[in-house]
């Protein structure tokens, strides 16, 4: 297992669409593509969609195939997991997909203001004991608002009722956020086929145990 992990870390260094920087590099030289993803990496003016806590990158890859005229970037701290998505994107010559290995806390080092068009948060750790570490806490939403265009959509898909309730009832206050849709049982809904179409590694495991999947789609107003 460890050998496999080390092998994946080594391979990650050679993928031209996998980015990782030390914290020191971010603070000193900064990240080259910040503000230049479209002009210097994707070579197009298409929208940029992020998948946060992407794991193996099922959304990044799945949406990348479905929407060739959009660009997708998966972020996670676990390089061995992201290797899977990155390897697939290379094997399939996908030019609209990239991955960044980083703590999401550092996201504003990688993107400039208004550079991002949409965010998917797929099955994040619910962080029941550490609310400040939840990827939908006010602290993280404030970071996302620094890089998102106004009126951009954020999607949260989670098996955690606690995270769903917390996000919906404690964070997404109507003065600051517009909740477009929410459900505590996505697969009981007739519509929203697109949200069900791509299933992540964790989602498949939770579905197999009969756990309902919850979903919230919202916008940051201010
Ligand atoms: C439960 S897994 C879900 C992975 C994938 N989205 C899925 O649904 O299969 C949560 C992922 O979020 C990542 N993660 C959690 N907090 C993070 C953070 N602050 N920065 C970067 N990655 C984070 C973890 O490394 C892990 O891969």
PDB file of C-alpha atoms and ligand atoms in Angstrom:
ATOM      1  CA  UNK A   1       0.000   0.000   0.000  1.00  0.00           C
ATOM      2  CA  UNK A   2       2.770   2.433   1.020  1.00  0.00           C
ATOM      3  CA  UNK A   3       4.773   1.457  -2.062  1.00  0.00           C
ATOM      4  CA  UNK A   4       1.740   2.144  -4.209  1.00  0.00           C
ATOM      5  CA  UNK A   5       1.328   5.526  -2.551  1.00  0.00           C
ATOM      6  CA  UNK A   6       4.976   6.439  -3.099  1.00  0.00           C
ATOM      7  CA  UNK A   7       4.711   5.361  -6.715  1.00  0.00           C
ATOM      8  CA  UNK A   8       1.678   7.589  -7.180  1.00  0.00           C
ATOM      9  CA  UNK A   9       3.417  10.562  -5.542  1.00  0.00           C
ATOM     10  CA  UNK A  10       6.339  10.037  -7.926  1.00  0.00           C
ATOM     11  CA  UNK A  11       4.040   9.853 -10.968  1.00  0.00           C
ATOM     12  CA  UNK A  12       2.132  12.948  -9.841  1.00  0.00           C
ATOM     13  CA  UNK A  13       5.316  14.980 -10.350  1.00  0.00           C
ATOM     14  CA  UNK A  14       5.320  14.150 -14.068  1.00  0.00           C
ATOM     15  CA  UNK A  15       1.699  14.877 -14.944  1.00  0.00           C
ATOM     16  CA  UNK A  16       1.551  18.247 -16.672  1.00  0.00           C
ATOM     17  CA  UNK A  17      -1.925  18.916 -15.242  1.00  0.00           C
ATOM     18  CA  UNK A  18      -1.115  18.188 -11.562  1.00  0.00           C
ATOM     19  CA  UNK A  19       0.082  21.159  -9.536  1.00  0.00           C
ATOM     20  CA  UNK A  20       1.557  21.218  -6.048  1.00  0.00           C
ATOM     21  CA  UNK A  21       3.567  23.930  -4.301  1.00  0.00           C
ATOM     22  CA  UNK A  22       5.100  24.221  -0.892  1.00  0.00           C
ATOM     23  CA  UNK A  23       3.604  26.806   1.439  1.00  0.00           C
ATOM     24  CA  UNK A  24       6.914  28.623   1.311  1.00  0.00           C
ATOM     25  CA  UNK A  25       6.760  28.826  -2.516  1.00  0.00           C
ATOM     26  CA  UNK A  26       3.241  30.199  -2.325  1.00  0.00           C
ATOM     27  CA  UNK A  27       4.367  32.904   0.076  1.00  0.00           C
ATOM     28  CA  UNK A  28       7.584  33.817  -1.722  1.00  0.00           C
ATOM     29  CA  UNK A  29       7.196  33.370  -5.479  1.00  0.00           C
ATOM     30  CA  UNK A  30       3.441  32.751  -5.544  1.00  0.00           C
ATOM     31  CA  UNK A  31       1.635  30.380  -7.904  1.00  0.00           C
ATOM     32  CA  UNK A  32       2.375  31.086 -11.592  1.00  0.00           C
ATOM     33  CA  UNK A  33      -1.084  30.365 -12.965  1.00  0.00           C
ATOM     34  CA  UNK A  34      -3.025  32.483 -10.470  1.00  0.00           C
ATOM     35  CA  UNK A  35      -5.161  34.810 -12.607  1.00  0.00           C
ATOM     36  CA  UNK A  36      -3.832  33.111 -15.765  1.00  0.00           C
ATOM     37  CA  UNK A  37      -5.480  29.694 -15.820  1.00  0.00           C
ATOM     38  CA  UNK A  38      -7.424  30.503 -18.983  1.00  0.00           C
ATOM     39  CA  UNK A  39      -4.700  32.288 -20.916  1.00  0.00           C
ATOM     40  CA  UNK A  40      -1.695  30.164 -19.904  1.00  0.00           C
ATOM     41  CA  UNK A  41      -3.020  26.717 -19.107  1.00  0.00           C
ATOM     42  CA  UNK A  42      -6.381  25.952 -20.693  1.00  0.00           C
ATOM     43  CA  UNK A  43      -5.787  28.283 -23.672  1.00  0.00           C
ATOM     44  CA  UNK A  44      -9.451  29.206 -23.874  1.00  0.00           C
ATOM     45  CA  UNK A  45     -11.905  31.613 -22.280  1.00  0.00           C
ATOM     46  CA  UNK A  46     -14.247  28.905 -20.976  1.00  0.00           C
ATOM     47  CA  UNK A  47     -15.701  28.877 -17.446  1.00  0.00           C
ATOM     48  CA  UNK A  48     -13.670  27.335 -14.636  1.00  0.00           C
ATOM     49  CA  UNK A  49     -15.387  24.901 -12.258  1.00  0.00           C
ATOM     50  CA  UNK A  50     -13.722  23.607  -9.067  1.00  0.00           C
ATOM     51  CA  UNK A  51     -14.288  20.366  -7.195  1.00  0.00           C
ATOM     52  CA  UNK A  52     -13.187  20.812  -3.571  1.00  0.00           C
ATOM     53  CA  UNK A  53     -12.071  17.746  -1.608  1.00  0.00           C
ATOM     54  CA  UNK A  54     -12.155  15.942  -4.942  1.00  0.00           C
ATOM     55  CA  UNK A  55     -10.602  12.644  -3.760  1.00  0.00           C
ATOM     56  CA  UNK A  56     -10.244  10.601  -6.951  1.00  0.00           C
ATOM     57  CA  UNK A  57     -11.886  13.406  -8.918  1.00  0.00           C
ATOM     58  CA  UNK A  58     -15.077  11.777 -10.166  1.00  0.00           C
ATOM     59  CA  UNK A  59     -16.822  15.124 -10.693  1.00  0.00           C
ATOM     60  CA  UNK A  60     -13.784  16.730 -12.264  1.00  0.00           C
ATOM     61  CA  UNK A  61     -13.473  13.871 -14.762  1.00  0.00           C
ATOM     62  CA  UNK A  62     -17.201  13.216 -15.238  1.00  0.00           C
ATOM     63  CA  UNK A  63     -18.107  16.854 -15.808  1.00  0.00           C
ATOM     64  CA  UNK A  64     -14.963  17.350 -17.887  1.00  0.00           C
ATOM     65  CA  UNK A  65     -16.167  14.691 -20.317  1.00  0.00           C
ATOM     66  CA  UNK A  66     -19.726  15.974 -20.330  1.00  0.00           C
ATOM     67  CA  UNK A  67     -18.806  19.632 -20.807  1.00  0.00           C
ATOM     68  CA  UNK A  68     -15.780  19.904 -23.096  1.00  0.00           C
ATOM     69  CA  UNK A  69     -16.353  23.682 -23.291  1.00  0.00           C
ATOM     70  CA  UNK A  70     -15.785  24.189 -19.588  1.00  0.00           C
ATOM     71  CA  UNK A  71     -12.592  23.748 -17.571  1.00  0.00           C
ATOM     72  CA  UNK A  72     -12.477  21.658 -14.385  1.00  0.00           C
ATOM     73  CA  UNK A  73      -9.970  21.688 -11.536  1.00  0.00           C
ATOM     74  CA  UNK A  74     -10.027  19.233  -8.622  1.00  0.00           C
ATOM     75  CA  UNK A  75      -8.404  20.203  -5.317  1.00  0.00           C
ATOM     76  CA  UNK A  76      -7.495  17.903  -2.461  1.00  0.00           C
ATOM     77  CA  UNK A  77      -4.622  17.398  -0.043  1.00  0.00           C
ATOM     78  CA  UNK A  78      -4.358  13.666  -0.719  1.00  0.00           C
ATOM     79  CA  UNK A  79      -2.098  13.195  -3.721  1.00  0.00           C
ATOM     80  CA  UNK A  80      -2.473   9.406  -3.917  1.00  0.00           C
ATOM     81  CA  UNK A  81      -6.239   9.763  -4.349  1.00  0.00           C
ATOM     82  CA  UNK A  82      -6.014  12.546  -6.925  1.00  0.00           C
ATOM     83  CA  UNK A  83      -3.510  10.443  -8.883  1.00  0.00           C
ATOM     84  CA  UNK A  84      -6.475   8.313 -10.048  1.00  0.00           C
ATOM     85  CA  UNK A  85      -8.330  11.237 -11.643  1.00  0.00           C
ATOM     86  CA  UNK A  86      -5.165  12.747 -13.029  1.00  0.00           C
ATOM     87  CA  UNK A  87      -4.092   9.432 -14.561  1.00  0.00           C
ATOM     88  CA  UNK A  88      -7.504   9.059 -16.247  1.00  0.00           C
ATOM     89  CA  UNK A  89      -7.389  12.609 -17.602  1.00  0.00           C
ATOM     90  CA  UNK A  90      -3.946  11.880 -19.097  1.00  0.00           C
ATOM     91  CA  UNK A  91      -4.893   8.479 -20.511  1.00  0.00           C
ATOM     92  CA  UNK A  92      -7.935  10.055 -22.149  1.00  0.00           C
ATOM     93  CA  UNK A  93      -6.063  13.161 -23.363  1.00  0.00           C
ATOM     94  CA  UNK A  94      -8.458  15.518 -21.592  1.00  0.00           C
ATOM     95  CA  UNK A  95      -7.280  19.091 -22.046  1.00  0.00           C
ATOM     96  CA  UNK A  96      -9.975  20.698 -19.871  1.00  0.00           C
ATOM     97  CA  UNK A  97      -8.967  19.069 -16.576  1.00  0.00           C
ATOM     98  CA  UNK A  98      -6.345  19.835 -13.918  1.00  0.00           C
ATOM     99  CA  UNK A  99      -5.678  18.985 -10.287  1.00  0.00           C
ATOM    100  CA  UNK A 100      -4.105  20.942  -7.426  1.00  0.00           C
ATOM    101  CA  UNK A 101      -2.727  19.242  -4.347  1.00  0.00           C
ATOM    102  CA  UNK A 102      -3.226  21.735  -1.544  1.00  0.00           C
ATOM    103  CA  UNK A 103      -5.105  22.559   1.594  1.00  0.00           C
ATOM    104  CA  UNK A 104      -8.301  24.295   0.505  1.00  0.00           C
ATOM    105  CA  UNK A 105      -7.548  26.939   3.150  1.00  0.00           C
ATOM    106  CA  UNK A 106      -4.908  28.189   0.663  1.00  0.00           C
ATOM    107  CA  UNK A 107      -7.271  28.447  -2.309  1.00  0.00           C
ATOM    108  CA  UNK A 108      -6.841  32.190  -2.818  1.00  0.00           C
ATOM    109  CA  UNK A 109      -3.150  31.606  -3.570  1.00  0.00           C
ATOM    110  CA  UNK A 110      -4.191  29.627  -6.660  1.00  0.00           C
ATOM    111  CA  UNK A 111      -6.996  31.758  -8.123  1.00  0.00           C
ATOM    112  CA  UNK A 112      -7.501  35.473  -8.628  1.00  0.00           C
ATOM    113  CA  UNK A 113     -10.691  37.415  -7.904  1.00  0.00           C
ATOM    114  CA  UNK A 114     -13.512  36.475 -10.325  1.00  0.00           C
ATOM    115  CA  UNK A 115     -11.469  33.682 -11.899  1.00  0.00           C
ATOM    116  CA  UNK A 116     -13.820  30.855 -10.866  1.00  0.00           C
ATOM    117  CA  UNK A 117     -17.380  30.276 -12.134  1.00  0.00           C
ATOM    118  CA  UNK A 118     -18.748  27.414 -10.049  1.00  0.00           C
ATOM    119  CA  UNK A 119     -17.813  25.135  -7.145  1.00  0.00           C
ATOM    120  CA  UNK A 120     -18.737  21.546  -6.290  1.00  0.00           C
ATOM    121  CA  UNK A 121     -18.069  20.320  -2.745  1.00  0.00           C
ATOM    122  CA  UNK A 122     -18.389  16.558  -2.888  1.00  0.00           C
ATOM    123  CA  UNK A 123     -18.725  14.534   0.305  1.00  0.00           C
ATOM    124  CA  UNK A 124     -16.429  16.664   2.473  1.00  0.00           C
ATOM    125  CA  UNK A 125     -15.382  15.444   5.902  1.00  0.00           C
ATOM    126  CA  UNK A 126     -18.235  16.681   8.163  1.00  0.00           C
ATOM    127  CA  UNK A 127     -15.724  17.750  10.848  1.00  0.00           C
ATOM    128  CA  UNK A 128     -18.311  17.283  13.580  1.00  0.00           C
ATOM    129  CA  UNK A 129     -15.951  18.411  16.341  1.00  0.00           C
ATOM    130  CA  UNK A 130     -14.297  21.258  14.419  1.00  0.00           C
ATOM    131  CA  UNK A 131     -16.924  23.512  12.773  1.00  0.00           C
ATOM    132  CA  UNK A 132     -14.249  25.911  11.583  1.00  0.00           C
ATOM    133  CA  UNK A 133     -12.742  23.160   9.406  1.00  0.00           C
ATOM    134  CA  UNK A 134     -16.020  22.399   7.600  1.00  0.00           C
ATOM    135  CA  UNK A 135     -15.748  23.268   3.918  1.00  0.00           C
ATOM    136  CA  UNK A 136     -19.083  25.123   4.157  1.00  0.00           C
ATOM    137  CA  UNK A 137     -18.221  27.108   7.294  1.00  0.00           C
ATOM    138  CA  UNK A 138     -18.408  30.919   7.012  1.00  0.00           C
ATOM    139  CA  UNK A 139     -14.602  30.953   7.056  1.00  0.00           C
ATOM    140  CA  UNK A 140     -14.380  28.820   3.897  1.00  0.00           C
ATOM    141  CA  UNK A 141     -17.319  30.521   2.154  1.00  0.00           C
ATOM    142  CA  UNK A 142     -15.566  33.847   2.685  1.00  0.00           C
ATOM    143  CA  UNK A 143     -12.515  32.422   0.892  1.00  0.00           C
ATOM    144  CA  UNK A 144     -14.621  31.136  -2.011  1.00  0.00           C
ATOM    145  CA  UNK A 145     -16.282  34.540  -2.404  1.00  0.00           C
ATOM    146  CA  UNK A 146     -12.823  36.018  -3.037  1.00  0.00           C
ATOM    147  CA  UNK A 147     -12.295  33.919  -6.175  1.00  0.00           C
ATOM    148  CA  UNK A 148     -15.837  33.368  -7.489  1.00  0.00           C
ATOM    149  CA  UNK A 149     -17.627  35.576  -9.985  1.00  0.00           C
ATOM    150  CA  UNK A 150     -20.762  37.215  -8.573  1.00  0.00           C
ATOM    151  CA  UNK A 151     -23.857  34.997  -8.771  1.00  0.00           C
ATOM    152  CA  UNK A 152     -21.796  31.810  -9.079  1.00  0.00           C
ATOM    153  CA  UNK A 153     -23.342  28.554  -7.941  1.00  0.00           C
ATOM    154  CA  UNK A 154     -21.940  26.351  -5.170  1.00  0.00           C
ATOM    155  CA  UNK A 155     -23.114  22.736  -4.847  1.00  0.00           C
ATOM    156  CA  UNK A 156     -22.784  20.651  -1.697  1.00  0.00           C
ATOM    157  CA  UNK A 157     -23.375  16.909  -1.876  1.00  0.00           C
ATOM    158  CA  UNK A 158     -23.033  15.053   1.431  1.00  0.00           C
ATOM    159  CA  UNK A 159     -24.184  11.964   3.282  1.00  0.00           C
ATOM    160  CA  UNK A 160     -23.908  13.859   6.580  1.00  0.00           C
ATOM    161  CA  UNK A 161     -27.228  15.130   7.905  1.00  0.00           C
ATOM    162  CA  UNK A 162     -25.292  17.154  10.456  1.00  0.00           C
ATOM    163  CA  UNK A 163     -23.328  18.971   7.785  1.00  0.00           C
ATOM    164  CA  UNK A 164     -26.477  19.437   5.689  1.00  0.00           C
ATOM    165  CA  UNK A 165     -28.431  20.912   8.632  1.00  0.00           C
ATOM    166  CA  UNK A 166     -25.528  23.054   9.754  1.00  0.00           C
ATOM    167  CA  UNK A 167     -24.961  24.450   6.260  1.00  0.00           C
ATOM    168  CA  UNK A 168     -28.628  25.061   5.538  1.00  0.00           C
ATOM    169  CA  UNK A 169     -29.763  26.376   8.903  1.00  0.00           C
ATOM    170  CA  UNK A 170     -26.709  27.938  10.505  1.00  0.00           C
ATOM    171  CA  UNK A 171     -24.581  29.190   7.621  1.00  0.00           C
ATOM    172  CA  UNK A 172     -26.774  30.018   4.645  1.00  0.00           C
ATOM    173  CA  UNK A 173     -28.559  32.999   6.174  1.00  0.00           C
ATOM    174  CA  UNK A 174     -30.945  34.629   3.684  1.00  0.00           C
ATOM    175  CA  UNK A 175     -29.271  38.049   3.963  1.00  0.00           C
ATOM    176  CA  UNK A 176     -26.032  36.659   2.549  1.00  0.00           C
ATOM    177  CA  UNK A 177     -26.932  33.544   0.573  1.00  0.00           C
ATOM    178  CA  UNK A 178     -29.589  32.450  -1.877  1.00  0.00           C
ATOM    179  CA  UNK A 179     -30.491  28.778  -1.508  1.00  0.00           C
ATOM    180  CA  UNK A 180     -31.712  27.629  -4.911  1.00  0.00           C
ATOM    181  CA  UNK A 181     -32.571  24.047  -4.012  1.00  0.00           C
ATOM    182  CA  UNK A 182     -32.046  21.630  -1.169  1.00  0.00           C
ATOM    183  CA  UNK A 183     -33.100  18.107  -0.347  1.00  0.00           C
ATOM    184  CA  UNK A 184     -32.287  15.693   2.449  1.00  0.00           C
ATOM    185  CA  UNK A 185     -32.826  12.759   0.092  1.00  0.00           C
ATOM    186  CA  UNK A 186     -31.532  13.453  -3.391  1.00  0.00           C
ATOM    187  CA  UNK A 187     -32.334  10.022  -4.772  1.00  0.00           C
ATOM    188  CA  UNK A 188     -35.983  10.348  -3.711  1.00  0.00           C
ATOM    189  CA  UNK A 189     -36.292  13.430  -5.982  1.00  0.00           C
ATOM    190  CA  UNK A 190     -37.702  12.963  -9.476  1.00  0.00           C
ATOM    191  CA  UNK A 191     -35.688  15.829 -10.924  1.00  0.00           C
ATOM    192  CA  UNK A 192     -32.087  16.809 -10.490  1.00  0.00           C
ATOM    193  CA  UNK A 193     -30.999  13.946 -12.705  1.00  0.00           C
ATOM    194  CA  UNK A 194     -27.756  15.692 -13.525  1.00  0.00           C
ATOM    195  CA  UNK A 195     -26.716  15.802  -9.858  1.00  0.00           C
ATOM    196  CA  UNK A 196     -27.329  12.065  -9.561  1.00  0.00           C
ATOM    197  CA  UNK A 197     -25.651  11.192 -12.830  1.00  0.00           C
ATOM    198  CA  UNK A 198     -22.084  11.390 -11.507  1.00  0.00           C
ATOM    199  CA  UNK A 199     -21.415   9.425  -8.333  1.00  0.00           C
ATOM    200  CA  UNK A 200     -18.216   9.723  -6.350  1.00  0.00           C
ATOM    201  CA  UNK A 201     -16.252   6.958  -4.669  1.00  0.00           C
ATOM    202  CA  UNK A 202     -17.677   7.834  -1.241  1.00  0.00           C
ATOM    203  CA  UNK A 203     -21.171   8.366  -2.605  1.00  0.00           C
ATOM    204  CA  UNK A 204     -21.242   4.846  -4.063  1.00  0.00           C
ATOM    205  CA  UNK A 205     -20.176   3.439  -0.680  1.00  0.00           C
ATOM    206  CA  UNK A 206     -22.869   5.398   1.189  1.00  0.00           C
ATOM    207  CA  UNK A 207     -25.563   4.482  -1.329  1.00  0.00           C
ATOM    208  CA  UNK A 208     -24.665   0.807  -0.925  1.00  0.00           C
ATOM    209  CA  UNK A 209     -25.449   1.079   2.803  1.00  0.00           C
ATOM    210  CA  UNK A 210     -28.818   2.742   2.062  1.00  0.00           C
ATOM    211  CA  UNK A 211     -27.744   6.117   3.458  1.00  0.00           C
ATOM    212  CA  UNK A 212     -29.692   9.079   1.988  1.00  0.00           C
ATOM    213  CA  UNK A 213     -27.600  11.601   0.102  1.00  0.00           C
ATOM    214  CA  UNK A 214     -28.337  15.267   0.738  1.00  0.00           C
ATOM    215  CA  UNK A 215     -27.773  18.158  -1.644  1.00  0.00           C
ATOM    216  CA  UNK A 216     -27.789  21.952  -1.462  1.00  0.00           C
ATOM    217  CA  UNK A 217     -27.352  24.367  -4.369  1.00  0.00           C
ATOM    218  CA  UNK A 218     -26.780  27.987  -3.400  1.00  0.00           C
ATOM    219  CA  UNK A 219     -25.281  31.330  -4.342  1.00  0.00           C
ATOM    220  CA  UNK A 220     -23.349  33.849  -2.319  1.00  0.00           C
ATOM    221  CA  UNK A 221     -25.190  37.186  -2.549  1.00  0.00           C
ATOM    222  CA  UNK A 222     -22.675  39.417  -0.773  1.00  0.00           C
TER     223      UNK A 222
HETATM  224  C1  LIG B   1     -14.675  11.894   2.392  1.00  0.00           C
HETATM  225  S1  LIG B   1     -13.485  12.310   1.195  1.00  0.00           S
HETATM  226  C2  LIG B   1     -14.473  12.570  -0.281  1.00  0.00           C
HETATM  227  C3  LIG B   1     -13.665  12.410  -1.521  1.00  0.00           C
HETATM  228  C4  LIG B   1     -14.491  12.511  -2.826  1.00  0.00           C
HETATM  229  N1  LIG B   1     -15.025  13.831  -3.010  1.00  0.00           N
HETATM  230  C5  LIG B   1     -15.592  11.499  -2.840  1.00  0.00           C
HETATM  231  O1  LIG B   1     -16.751  11.889  -2.679  1.00  0.00           O
HETATM  232  O2  LIG B   1     -15.287  10.317  -3.042  1.00  0.00           O
HETATM  233  C6  LIG B   1     -13.064  13.971   1.638  1.00  0.00           C
HETATM  234  C7  LIG B   1     -11.870  14.495   0.884  1.00  0.00           C
HETATM  235  O3  LIG B   1     -11.683  15.863   1.202  1.00  0.00           O
HETATM  236  C8  LIG B   1     -10.302  16.112   1.372  1.00  0.00           C
HETATM  237  N2  LIG B   1     -10.188  17.279   2.255  1.00  0.00           N
HETATM  238  C9  LIG B   1     -10.866  17.491   3.400  1.00  0.00           C
HETATM  239  N3  LIG B   1     -10.534  18.689   3.930  1.00  0.00           N
HETATM  240  C10 LIG B   1      -9.616  19.227   3.091  1.00  0.00           C
HETATM  241  C11 LIG B   1      -8.903  20.449   3.082  1.00  0.00           C
HETATM  242  N4  LIG B   1      -9.069  21.355   4.036  1.00  0.00           N
HETATM  243  N5  LIG B   1      -8.054  20.693   2.071  1.00  0.00           N
HETATM  244  C12 LIG B   1      -7.876  19.768   1.078  1.00  0.00           C
HETATM  245  N6  LIG B   1      -8.543  18.587   1.027  1.00  0.00           N
HETATM  246  C13 LIG B   1      -9.402  18.336   2.018  1.00  0.00           C
HETATM  247  C14 LIG B   1      -9.744  14.830   1.959  1.00  0.00           C
HETATM  248  O4  LIG B   1      -8.362  14.710   1.697  1.00  0.00           O
HETATM  249  C15 LIG B   1     -10.579  13.771   1.229  1.00  0.00           C
HETATM  250  O5  LIG B   1      -9.967  13.299   0.051  1.00  0.00           O
END
